[in-house]
CSV table of C-alpha atoms in Angstrom, one decimal:
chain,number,residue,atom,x,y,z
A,1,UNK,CA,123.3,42.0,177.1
A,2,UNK,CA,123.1,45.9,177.1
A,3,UNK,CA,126.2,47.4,175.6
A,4,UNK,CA,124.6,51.5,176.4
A,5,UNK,CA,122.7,52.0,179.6
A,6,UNK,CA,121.5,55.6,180.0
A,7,UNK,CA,119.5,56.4,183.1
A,8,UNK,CA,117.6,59.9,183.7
A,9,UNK,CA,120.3,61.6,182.4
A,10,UNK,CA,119.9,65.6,182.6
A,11,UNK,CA,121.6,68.3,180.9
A,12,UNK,CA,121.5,71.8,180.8
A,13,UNK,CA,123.4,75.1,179.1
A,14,UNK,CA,122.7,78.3,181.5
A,15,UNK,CA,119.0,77.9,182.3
A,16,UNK,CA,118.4,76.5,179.3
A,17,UNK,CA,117.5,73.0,180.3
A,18,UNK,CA,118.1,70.7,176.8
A,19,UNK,CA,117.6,66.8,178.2
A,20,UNK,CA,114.4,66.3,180.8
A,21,UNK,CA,115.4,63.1,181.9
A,22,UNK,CA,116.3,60.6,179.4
A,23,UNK,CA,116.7,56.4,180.3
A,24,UNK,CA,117.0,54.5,177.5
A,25,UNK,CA,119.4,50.9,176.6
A,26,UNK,CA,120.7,49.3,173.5
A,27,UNK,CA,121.2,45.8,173.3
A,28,UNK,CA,124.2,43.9,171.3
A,29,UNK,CA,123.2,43.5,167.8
A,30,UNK,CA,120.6,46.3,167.9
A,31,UNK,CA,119.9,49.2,165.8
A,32,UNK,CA,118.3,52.2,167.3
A,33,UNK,CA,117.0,55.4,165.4
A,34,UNK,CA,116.6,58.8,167.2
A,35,UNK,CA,114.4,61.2,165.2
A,36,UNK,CA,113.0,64.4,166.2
A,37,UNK,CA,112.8,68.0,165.3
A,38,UNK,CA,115.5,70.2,165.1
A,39,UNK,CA,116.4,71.3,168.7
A,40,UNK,CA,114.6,68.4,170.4
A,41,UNK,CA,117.6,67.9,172.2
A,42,UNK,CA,119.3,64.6,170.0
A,43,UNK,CA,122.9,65.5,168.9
A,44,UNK,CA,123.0,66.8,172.6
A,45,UNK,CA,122.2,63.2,174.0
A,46,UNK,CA,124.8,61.7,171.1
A,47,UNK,CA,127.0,63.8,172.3
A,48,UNK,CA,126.7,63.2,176.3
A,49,UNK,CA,126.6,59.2,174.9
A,50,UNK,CA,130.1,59.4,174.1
A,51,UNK,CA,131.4,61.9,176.6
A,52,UNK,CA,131.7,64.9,174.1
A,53,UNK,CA,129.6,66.9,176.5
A,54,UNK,CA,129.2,66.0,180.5
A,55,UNK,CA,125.9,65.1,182.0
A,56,UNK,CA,124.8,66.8,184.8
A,57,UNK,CA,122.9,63.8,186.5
A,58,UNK,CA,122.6,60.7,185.9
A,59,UNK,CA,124.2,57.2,185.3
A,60,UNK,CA,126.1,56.3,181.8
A,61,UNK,CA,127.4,52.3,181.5
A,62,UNK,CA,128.8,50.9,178.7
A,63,UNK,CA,129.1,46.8,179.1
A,64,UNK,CA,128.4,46.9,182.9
A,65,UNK,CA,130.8,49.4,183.4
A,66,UNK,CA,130.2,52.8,184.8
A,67,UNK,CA,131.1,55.9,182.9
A,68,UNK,CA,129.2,57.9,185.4
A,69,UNK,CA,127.3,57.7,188.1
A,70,UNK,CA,124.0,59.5,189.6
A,71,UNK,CA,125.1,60.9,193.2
A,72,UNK,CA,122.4,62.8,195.1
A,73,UNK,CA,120.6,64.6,191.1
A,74,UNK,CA,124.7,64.8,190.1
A,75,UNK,CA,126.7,62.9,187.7
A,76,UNK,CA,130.0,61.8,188.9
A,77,UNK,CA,132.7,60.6,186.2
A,78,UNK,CA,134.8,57.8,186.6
A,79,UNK,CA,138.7,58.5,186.9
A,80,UNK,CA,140.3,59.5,183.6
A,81,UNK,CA,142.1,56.0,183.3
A,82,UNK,CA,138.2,54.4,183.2
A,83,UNK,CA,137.3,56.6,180.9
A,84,UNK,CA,140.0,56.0,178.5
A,85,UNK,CA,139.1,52.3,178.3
A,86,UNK,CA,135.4,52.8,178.1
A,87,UNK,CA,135.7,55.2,175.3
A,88,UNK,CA,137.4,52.4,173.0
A,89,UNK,CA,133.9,50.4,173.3
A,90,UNK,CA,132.7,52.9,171.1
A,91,UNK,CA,133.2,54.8,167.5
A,92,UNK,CA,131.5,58.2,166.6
A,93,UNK,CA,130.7,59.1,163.0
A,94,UNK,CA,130.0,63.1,162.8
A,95,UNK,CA,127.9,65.0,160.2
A,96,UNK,CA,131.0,66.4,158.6
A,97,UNK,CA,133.6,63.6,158.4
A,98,UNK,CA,136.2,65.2,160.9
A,99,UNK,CA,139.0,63.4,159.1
A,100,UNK,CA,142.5,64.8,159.3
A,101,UNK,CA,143.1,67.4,156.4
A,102,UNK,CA,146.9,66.4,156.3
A,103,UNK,CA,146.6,62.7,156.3
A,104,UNK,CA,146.2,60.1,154.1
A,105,UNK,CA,143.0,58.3,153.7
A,106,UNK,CA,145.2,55.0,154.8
A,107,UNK,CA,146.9,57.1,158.1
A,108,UNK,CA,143.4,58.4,158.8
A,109,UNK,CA,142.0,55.1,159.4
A,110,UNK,CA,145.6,53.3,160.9
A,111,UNK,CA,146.7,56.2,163.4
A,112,UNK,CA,144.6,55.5,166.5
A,113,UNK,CA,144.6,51.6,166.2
A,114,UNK,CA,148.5,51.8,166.3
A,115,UNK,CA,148.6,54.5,169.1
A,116,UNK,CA,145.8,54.2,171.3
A,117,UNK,CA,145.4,50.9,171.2
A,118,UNK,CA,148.8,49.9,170.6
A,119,UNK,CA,147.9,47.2,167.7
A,120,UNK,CA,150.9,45.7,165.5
A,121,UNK,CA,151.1,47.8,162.0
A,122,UNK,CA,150.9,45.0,160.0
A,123,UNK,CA,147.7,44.0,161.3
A,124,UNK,CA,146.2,47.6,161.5
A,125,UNK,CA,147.0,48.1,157.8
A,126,UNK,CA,145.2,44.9,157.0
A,127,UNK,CA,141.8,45.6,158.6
A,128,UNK,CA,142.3,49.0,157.2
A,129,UNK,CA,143.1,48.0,154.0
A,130,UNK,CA,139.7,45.7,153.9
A,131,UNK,CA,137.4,48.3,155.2
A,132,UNK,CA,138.5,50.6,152.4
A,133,UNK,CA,137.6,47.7,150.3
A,134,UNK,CA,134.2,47.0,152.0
A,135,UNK,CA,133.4,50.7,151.5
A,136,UNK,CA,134.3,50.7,147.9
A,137,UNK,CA,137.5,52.8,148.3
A,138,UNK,CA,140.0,50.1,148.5
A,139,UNK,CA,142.5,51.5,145.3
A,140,UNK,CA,142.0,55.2,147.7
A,141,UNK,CA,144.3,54.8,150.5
A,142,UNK,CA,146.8,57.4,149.7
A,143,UNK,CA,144.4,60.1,148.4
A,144,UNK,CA,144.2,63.4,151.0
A,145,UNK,CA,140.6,64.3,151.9
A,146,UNK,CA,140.4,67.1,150.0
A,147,UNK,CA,140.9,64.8,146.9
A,148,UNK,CA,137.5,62.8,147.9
A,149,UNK,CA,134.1,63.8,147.7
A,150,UNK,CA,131.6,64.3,150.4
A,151,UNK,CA,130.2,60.9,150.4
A,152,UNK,CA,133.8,59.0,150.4
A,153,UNK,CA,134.8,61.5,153.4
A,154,UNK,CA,131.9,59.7,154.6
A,155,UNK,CA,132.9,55.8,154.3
A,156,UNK,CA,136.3,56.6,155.1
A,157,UNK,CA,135.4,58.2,158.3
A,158,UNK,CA,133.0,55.2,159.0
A,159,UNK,CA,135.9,52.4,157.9
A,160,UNK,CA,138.1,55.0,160.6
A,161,UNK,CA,135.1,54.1,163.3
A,162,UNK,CA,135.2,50.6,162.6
A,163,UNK,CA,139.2,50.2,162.8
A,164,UNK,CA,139.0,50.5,166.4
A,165,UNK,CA,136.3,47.3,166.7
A,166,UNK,CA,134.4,49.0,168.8
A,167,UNK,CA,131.4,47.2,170.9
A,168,UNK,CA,129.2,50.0,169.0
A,169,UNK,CA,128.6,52.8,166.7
A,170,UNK,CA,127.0,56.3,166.6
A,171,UNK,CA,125.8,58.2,163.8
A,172,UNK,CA,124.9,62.0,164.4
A,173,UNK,CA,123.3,62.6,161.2
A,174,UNK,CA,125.7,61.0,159.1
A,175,UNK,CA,124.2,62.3,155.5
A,176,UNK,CA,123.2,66.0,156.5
A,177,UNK,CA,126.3,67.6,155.0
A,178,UNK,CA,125.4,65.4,151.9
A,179,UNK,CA,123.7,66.3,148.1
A,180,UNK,CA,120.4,63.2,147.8
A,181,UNK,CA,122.7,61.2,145.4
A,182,UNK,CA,125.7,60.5,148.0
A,183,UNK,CA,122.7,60.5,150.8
A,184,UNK,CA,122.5,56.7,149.3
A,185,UNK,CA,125.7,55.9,149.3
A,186,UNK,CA,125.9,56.2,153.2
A,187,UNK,CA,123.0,54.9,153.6
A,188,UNK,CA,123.9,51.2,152.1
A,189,UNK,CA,126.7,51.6,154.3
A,190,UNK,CA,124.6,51.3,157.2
A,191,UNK,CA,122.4,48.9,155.6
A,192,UNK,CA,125.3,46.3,154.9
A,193,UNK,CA,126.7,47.4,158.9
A,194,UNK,CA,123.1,46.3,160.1
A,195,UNK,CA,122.9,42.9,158.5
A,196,UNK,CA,126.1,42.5,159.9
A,197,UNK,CA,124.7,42.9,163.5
A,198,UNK,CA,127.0,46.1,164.4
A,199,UNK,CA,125.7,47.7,167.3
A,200,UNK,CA,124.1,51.3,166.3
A,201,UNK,CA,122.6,54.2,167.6
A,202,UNK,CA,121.5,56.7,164.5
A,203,UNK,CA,120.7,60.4,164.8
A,204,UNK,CA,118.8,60.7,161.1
A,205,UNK,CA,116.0,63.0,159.5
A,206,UNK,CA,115.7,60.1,156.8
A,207,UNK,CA,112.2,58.7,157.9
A,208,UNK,CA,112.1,55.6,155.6
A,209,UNK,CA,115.6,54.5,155.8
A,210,UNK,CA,114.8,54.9,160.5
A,211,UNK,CA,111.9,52.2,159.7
A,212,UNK,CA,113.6,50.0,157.2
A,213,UNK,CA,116.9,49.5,159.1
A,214,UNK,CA,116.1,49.9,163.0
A,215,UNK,CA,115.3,47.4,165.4
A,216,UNK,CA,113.8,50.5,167.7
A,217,UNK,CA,113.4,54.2,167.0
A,218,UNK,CA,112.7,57.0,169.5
A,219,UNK,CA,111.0,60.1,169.0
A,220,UNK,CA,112.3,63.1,170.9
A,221,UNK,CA,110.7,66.3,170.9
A,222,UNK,CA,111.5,69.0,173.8
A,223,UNK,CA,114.8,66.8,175.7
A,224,UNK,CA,112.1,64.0,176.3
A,225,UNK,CA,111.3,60.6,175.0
A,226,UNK,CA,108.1,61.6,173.5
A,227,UNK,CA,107.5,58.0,172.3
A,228,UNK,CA,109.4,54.8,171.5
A,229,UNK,CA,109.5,51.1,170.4
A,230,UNK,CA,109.2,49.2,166.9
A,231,UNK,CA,110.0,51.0,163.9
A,232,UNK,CA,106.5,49.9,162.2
A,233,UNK,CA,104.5,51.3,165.8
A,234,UNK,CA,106.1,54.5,166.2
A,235,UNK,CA,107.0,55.8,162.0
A,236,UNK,CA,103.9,54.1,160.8
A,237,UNK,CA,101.7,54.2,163.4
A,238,UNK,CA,102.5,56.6,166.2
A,239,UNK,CA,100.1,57.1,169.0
A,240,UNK,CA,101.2,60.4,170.7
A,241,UNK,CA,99.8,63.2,169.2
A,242,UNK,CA,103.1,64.8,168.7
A,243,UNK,CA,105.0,62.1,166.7
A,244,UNK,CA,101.9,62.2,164.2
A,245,UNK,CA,102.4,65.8,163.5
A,246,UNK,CA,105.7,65.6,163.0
A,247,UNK,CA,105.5,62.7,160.6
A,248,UNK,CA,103.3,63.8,158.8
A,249,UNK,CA,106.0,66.5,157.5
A,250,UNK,CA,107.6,63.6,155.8
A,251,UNK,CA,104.4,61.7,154.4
């Protein structure tokens, strides 16, 4: 079953036109790594993928549902009460942790599992209280933010994601704001996430952790799909002249 259909969806700033018709689906269970130069055009598709930014045509469905539709080149939204359900199907991890400066670790993660989705405390706390423990933070959940370094931001942000059980999980470059040590930290996050069959879509420059971990990578240079399909094809043996030479920055 697809949990993300995306279907020619187009998006511009100005004139600047940033996505040339992108379609692509992500099946339950699936991991899928977008990689690509800087500019190419992938935070920007993240970022329509989980109605941060609006598409200007296009459809968007998450679980058969549709987010928006494609009317005559135009994307038309579903009403805001649609929305609001569909965005619980999914979590979003950003590059620099977003967490709330003024809240606990422990309030971070329990606030919107108690208010938007309305879920007893006791029960919230609990799940909370294991992912801390999962990500290796458990003895953490009154520290502020600001008491944590980059990489623990990280997992608690992720544990935050995860509190909501959504259907599936985005990562816009989740180590870039990160020194090479902590890099691995997040990293065996997403390993352990993977072998546990969570649904991912992953924004990364980190070219051996794309073909170790995915199910299916895409290459996007320009706001197109340049190329796309098993890791081992398209990281170790691309075919389009493009993906080779940016590749072979990182080989």
């Amino acid at each position: 079953m697809d949990i993300l259909e995306i279907n020619h969806l187009k998006k511009q700033f100005g004139d600047h036109v940033v996505l040339k018709d992108i379609s692509l689906s992500v099946k339950q269970g699936q991991v899928v790594s977008i990689i690509g130069p800087s500019g190419s055009g992938k935070s920007t598709l993240l970022r329509c993928a989980t109605l941060l930014e609006t598409m200007d045509g296009g459809d968007l469905i998450y679980l058969g549902k549709y987010a928006a539709r494609d009317h005559d080149g135009k994307a038309v939204y579903a009403t805001g009460a649609e929305l609001k359900k569909i965005r619980l199907s999914f979590g979003l991890v950003f590059q620099n942790f977003n967490l709330f400066p003024h809240y606990s670790v422990m309030k971070n993660i329990t606030e919107a599992p108690m208010l938007i989705q309305k879920r007893p405390k006791s029960e919230v706390m609990q799940t909370a209280q294991e992912l801390l423990d999962k990500m290796g933070l458990g003895d953490r959940g009154d520290a502020y933010p600001y008491q944590l370094s980059g990489g623990q931001q990280q997992r608690v942000s992720i544990a935050r994601a995860l509190a909501m059980k959504p259907s599936i999980l985005f990562f816009d470059e989740p180590t870039s704001a990160l020194d090479p040590e902590l890099t691995g930290e997040i990293l065996k996050v997403i390993r352990d996430l993977a072998a546990e069959h969570m649904t991912m879509v992953i924004v990364t420059h980190e070219m051996s952790f794309a073909r170790d971990v995915s199910d299916h990578v895409i290459f996007m240079d320009d706001g197109v799909i340049v190329e796309e399909g098993r890791p081992e094809d398209i990281i170790s043996n691309p075919r389009q002249q493009r993906t080779i030479q940016f590749l072979s920055r990182f080989n």
